[in-house]
Coordinates of C-alpha atoms in Angstrom, one line a residue:
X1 CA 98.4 86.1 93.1
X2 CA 94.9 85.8 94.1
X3 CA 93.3 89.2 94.4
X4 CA 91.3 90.0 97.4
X5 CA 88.3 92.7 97.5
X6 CA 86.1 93.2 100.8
X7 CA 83.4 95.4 99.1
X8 CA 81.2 94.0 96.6
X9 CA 79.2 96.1 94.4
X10 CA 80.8 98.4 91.8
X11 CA 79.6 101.3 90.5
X12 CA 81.1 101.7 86.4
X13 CA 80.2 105.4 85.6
X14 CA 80.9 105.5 81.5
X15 CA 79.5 102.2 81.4
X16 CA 78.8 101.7 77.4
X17 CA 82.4 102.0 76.4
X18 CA 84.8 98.6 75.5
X19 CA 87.2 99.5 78.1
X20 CA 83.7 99.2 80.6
X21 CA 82.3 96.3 79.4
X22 CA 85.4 94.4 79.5
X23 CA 86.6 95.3 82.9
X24 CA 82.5 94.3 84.1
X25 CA 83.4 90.6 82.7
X26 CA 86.7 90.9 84.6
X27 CA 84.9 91.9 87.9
X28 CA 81.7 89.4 87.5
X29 CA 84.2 86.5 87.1
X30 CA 86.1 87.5 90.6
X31 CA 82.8 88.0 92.3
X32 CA 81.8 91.6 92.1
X33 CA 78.8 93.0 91.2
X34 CA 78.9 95.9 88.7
X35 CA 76.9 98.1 88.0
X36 CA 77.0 100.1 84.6
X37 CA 75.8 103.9 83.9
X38 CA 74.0 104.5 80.4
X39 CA 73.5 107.9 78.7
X40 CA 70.6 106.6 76.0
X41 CA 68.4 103.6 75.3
X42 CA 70.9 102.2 72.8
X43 CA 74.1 102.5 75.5
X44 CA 71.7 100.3 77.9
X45 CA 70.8 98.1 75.2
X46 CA 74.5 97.6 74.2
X47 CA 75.1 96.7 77.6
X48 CA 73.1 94.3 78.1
X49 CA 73.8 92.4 74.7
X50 CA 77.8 92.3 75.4
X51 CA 76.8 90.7 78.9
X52 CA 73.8 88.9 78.6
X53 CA 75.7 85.6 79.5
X54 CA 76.3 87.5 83.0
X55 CA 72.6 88.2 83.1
X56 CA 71.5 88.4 86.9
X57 CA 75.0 89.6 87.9
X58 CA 75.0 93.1 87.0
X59 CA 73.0 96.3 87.2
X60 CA 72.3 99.3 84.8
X61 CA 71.5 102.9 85.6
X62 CA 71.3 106.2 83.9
X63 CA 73.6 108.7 84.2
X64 CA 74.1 111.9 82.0
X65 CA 76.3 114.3 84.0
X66 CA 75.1 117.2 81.2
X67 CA 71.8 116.6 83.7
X68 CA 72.2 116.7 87.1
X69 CA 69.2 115.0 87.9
X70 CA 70.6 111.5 86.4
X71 CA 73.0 112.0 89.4
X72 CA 69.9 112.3 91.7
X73 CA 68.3 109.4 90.0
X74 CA 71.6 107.2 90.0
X75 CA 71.5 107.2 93.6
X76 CA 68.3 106.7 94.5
X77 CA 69.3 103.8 92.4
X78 CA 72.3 102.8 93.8
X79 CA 71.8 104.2 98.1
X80 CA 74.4 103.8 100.4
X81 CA 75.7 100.5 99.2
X82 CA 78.5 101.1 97.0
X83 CA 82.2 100.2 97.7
X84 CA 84.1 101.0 94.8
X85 CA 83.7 103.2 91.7
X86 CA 85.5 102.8 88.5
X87 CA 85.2 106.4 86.4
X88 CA 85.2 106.1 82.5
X89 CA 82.9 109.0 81.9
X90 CA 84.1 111.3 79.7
X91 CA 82.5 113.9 76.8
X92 CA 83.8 114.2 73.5
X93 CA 85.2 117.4 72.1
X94 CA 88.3 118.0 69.9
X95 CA 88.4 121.6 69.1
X96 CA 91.9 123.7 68.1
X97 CA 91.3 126.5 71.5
X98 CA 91.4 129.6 68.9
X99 CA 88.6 128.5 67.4
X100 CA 86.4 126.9 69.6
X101 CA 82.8 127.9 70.2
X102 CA 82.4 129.8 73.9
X103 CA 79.4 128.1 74.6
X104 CA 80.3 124.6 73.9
X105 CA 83.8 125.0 76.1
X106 CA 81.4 126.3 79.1
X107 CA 79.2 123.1 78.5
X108 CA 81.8 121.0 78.4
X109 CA 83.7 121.8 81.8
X110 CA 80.2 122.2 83.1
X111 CA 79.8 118.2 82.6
X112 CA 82.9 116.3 82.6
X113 CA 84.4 118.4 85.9
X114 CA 81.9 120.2 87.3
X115 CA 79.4 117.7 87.2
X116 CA 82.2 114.9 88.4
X117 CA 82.7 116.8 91.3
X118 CA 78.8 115.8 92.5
X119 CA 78.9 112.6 91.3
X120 CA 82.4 112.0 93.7
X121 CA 80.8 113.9 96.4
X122 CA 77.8 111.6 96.5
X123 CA 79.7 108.6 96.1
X124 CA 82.2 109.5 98.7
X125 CA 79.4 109.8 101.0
X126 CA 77.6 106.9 100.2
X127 CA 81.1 105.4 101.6
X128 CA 81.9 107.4 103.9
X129 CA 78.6 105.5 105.9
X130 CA 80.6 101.8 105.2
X131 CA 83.8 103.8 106.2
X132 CA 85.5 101.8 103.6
X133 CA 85.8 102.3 99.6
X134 CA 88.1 102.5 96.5
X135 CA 88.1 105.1 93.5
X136 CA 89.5 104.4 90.0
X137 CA 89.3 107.4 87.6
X138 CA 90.5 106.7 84.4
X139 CA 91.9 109.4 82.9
X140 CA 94.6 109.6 79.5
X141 CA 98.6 110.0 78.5
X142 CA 97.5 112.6 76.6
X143 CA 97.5 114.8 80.1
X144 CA 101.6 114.3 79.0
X145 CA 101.5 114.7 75.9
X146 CA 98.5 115.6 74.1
X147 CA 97.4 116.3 70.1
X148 CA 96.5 119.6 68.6
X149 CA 93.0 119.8 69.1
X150 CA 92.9 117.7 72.2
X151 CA 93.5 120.8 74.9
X152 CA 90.2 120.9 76.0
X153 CA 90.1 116.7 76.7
X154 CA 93.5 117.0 78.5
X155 CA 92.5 120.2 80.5
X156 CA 89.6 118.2 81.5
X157 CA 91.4 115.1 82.2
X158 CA 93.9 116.8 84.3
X159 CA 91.1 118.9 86.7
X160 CA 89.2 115.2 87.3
X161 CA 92.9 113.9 88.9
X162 CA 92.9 116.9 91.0
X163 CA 89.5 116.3 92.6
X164 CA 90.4 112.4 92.8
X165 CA 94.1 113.2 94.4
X166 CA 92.2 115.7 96.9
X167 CA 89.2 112.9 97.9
X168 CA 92.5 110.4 98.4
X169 CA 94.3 113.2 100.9
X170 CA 90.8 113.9 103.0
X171 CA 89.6 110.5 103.5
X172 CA 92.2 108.1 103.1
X173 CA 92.3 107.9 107.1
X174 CA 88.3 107.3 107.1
X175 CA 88.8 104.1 104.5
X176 CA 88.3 105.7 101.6
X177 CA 91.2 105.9 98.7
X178 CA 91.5 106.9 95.3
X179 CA 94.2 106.7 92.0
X180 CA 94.0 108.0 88.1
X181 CA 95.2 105.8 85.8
X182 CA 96.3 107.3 82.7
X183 CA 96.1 104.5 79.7
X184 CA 97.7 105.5 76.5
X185 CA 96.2 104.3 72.9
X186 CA 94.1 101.5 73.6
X187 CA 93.2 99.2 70.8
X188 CA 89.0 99.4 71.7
X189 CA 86.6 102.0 70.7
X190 CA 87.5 105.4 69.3
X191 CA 91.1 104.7 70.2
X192 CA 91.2 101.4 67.7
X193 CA 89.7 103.5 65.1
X194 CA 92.2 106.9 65.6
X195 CA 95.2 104.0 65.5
X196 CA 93.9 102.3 62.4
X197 CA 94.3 106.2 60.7
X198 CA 97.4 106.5 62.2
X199 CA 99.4 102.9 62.5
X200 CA 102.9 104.7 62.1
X201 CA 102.6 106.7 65.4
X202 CA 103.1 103.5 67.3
X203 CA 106.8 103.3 66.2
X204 CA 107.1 106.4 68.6
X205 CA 106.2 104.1 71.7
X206 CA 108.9 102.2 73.2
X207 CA 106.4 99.2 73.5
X208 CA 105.9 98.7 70.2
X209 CA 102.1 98.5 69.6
X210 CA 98.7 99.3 71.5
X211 CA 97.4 98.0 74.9
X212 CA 95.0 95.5 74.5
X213 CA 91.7 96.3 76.2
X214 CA 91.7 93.3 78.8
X215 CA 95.3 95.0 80.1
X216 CA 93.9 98.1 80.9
X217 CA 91.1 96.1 82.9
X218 CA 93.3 94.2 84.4
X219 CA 95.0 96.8 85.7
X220 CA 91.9 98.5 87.2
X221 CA 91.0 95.0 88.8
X222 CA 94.3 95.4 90.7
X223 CA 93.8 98.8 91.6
X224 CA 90.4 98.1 93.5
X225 CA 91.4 95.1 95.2
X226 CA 93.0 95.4 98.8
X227 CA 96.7 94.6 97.3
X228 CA 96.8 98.4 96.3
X229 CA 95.6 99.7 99.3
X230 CA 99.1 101.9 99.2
X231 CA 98.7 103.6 95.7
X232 CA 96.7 106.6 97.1
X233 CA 96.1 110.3 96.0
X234 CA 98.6 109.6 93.2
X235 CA 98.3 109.1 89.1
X236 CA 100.1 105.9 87.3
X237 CA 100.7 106.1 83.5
X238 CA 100.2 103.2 81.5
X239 CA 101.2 103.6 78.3
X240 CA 104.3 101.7 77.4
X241 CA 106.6 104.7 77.8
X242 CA 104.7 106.8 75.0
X243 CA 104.5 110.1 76.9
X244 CA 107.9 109.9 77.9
X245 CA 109.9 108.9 75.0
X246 CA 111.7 111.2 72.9

């Protein structure tokens, strides 16, 4: 099947990590033209090494959501042409709750829902002025069935899908649609490293093994193009049957 996309430019916010890059090779070779957000000098850098063969094809841009002025600055950058968004962002913290520090749980929700909520209300309205656009959030499994120390994450995880589900129910009828996708361990990243501790945890999965990074892109690729036009205001797992095996 040949996938079919009427927007063009594609804005990756979490645009450093494997599951990024790869899905930006996936979308320069159908056409599209990405553009990846960068937290630090060595994120942009690391960007453009992995797709310097692209070069001319794709954009960078800094976001931090910890500042809001990177939001400011990211769409000054991008304007009002932007017709889909593809959302890896996401902070790291693993605490156990009991004994987490007040002010870093504040900071946290702050940046990865507060903060998300801006960055999906300016988008939205960026299309909103097309009247046409398409929202991939990539959130985790691990809002099923999460790991001691991982409350916070799925917590956060799970408030991003509710602002995602709510953007699909208001403006679905004005062209604009969203979906989570919840990957399970993917074999790229910190995920390659936390199954390389923990190979035996696999046998739990019905599947058998890992998802291979270019699955997971491939699987956002479909979700953007105009084929899944009907998966709206809804979350899809993606794990191999992980979270719901025994």
């Amino acid at each position: 099947m040949k996938l079919v996309f009427q927007g063009h430019r594609v804005l990756i916010a979490g645009g450093t990590c494997d599951l990024a890059l790869c899905l930006a090779e996936s979308l320069i070779e159908e056409g599209l033209h990405p553009i990846l957000t960068w937290r630090s000098e060595e994120g942009e850098n690391r960007i453009v090494e992995r797709l310097r063969p692209f070069e001319g094809q794709f954009d960078t841009a800094w976001l931090d959501l910890s500042q809001r002025a990177s939001i400011e600055s990211l769409f000054t950058h991008v304007g009002d042409d932007l017709d889909y968004l593809v959302d890896f962002a996401q902070g790291d913290f693993e605490s156990l709750i009991g004994s987490a520090d007040p002010e870093l749980i504040r900071r946290y929700f702050s940046e990865n829902v507060s903060s998300r909520a801006e960055l999906l209300r300016r988008a939205a309205r960026s299309m909103l002025r097309k009247r046409r656009g398409r929202m991939v959030f990539v959130s985790s499994a691990a809002v099923l069935r999460s790991n001691p120390g991982q409350g916070f994450y799925a917590a956060a995880k799970t408030a991003s899908e509710a602002l995602y589900r709510n953007l699909g129910i208001e403006l679905a009828k004005r062209g604009i649609t969203t979906v989570s996708l919840r990957p399970g361990y993917v074999d790229a990243g910190r995920g390659a490293r936390y199954i390389e501790s923990r190979k035996e945890m696999l046998a739990d999965s019905p599947l058998g093994r890992s998802l291979r990074p270019e699955e997971v892109a491939e699987a956002i690729l479909f979700f953007l193009s105009d084929h899944a036009i009907a998966f709206n205001a809804t979350e899809i797992c993606m794990d191999g049957g992980f979270a719901t095996a025994k």
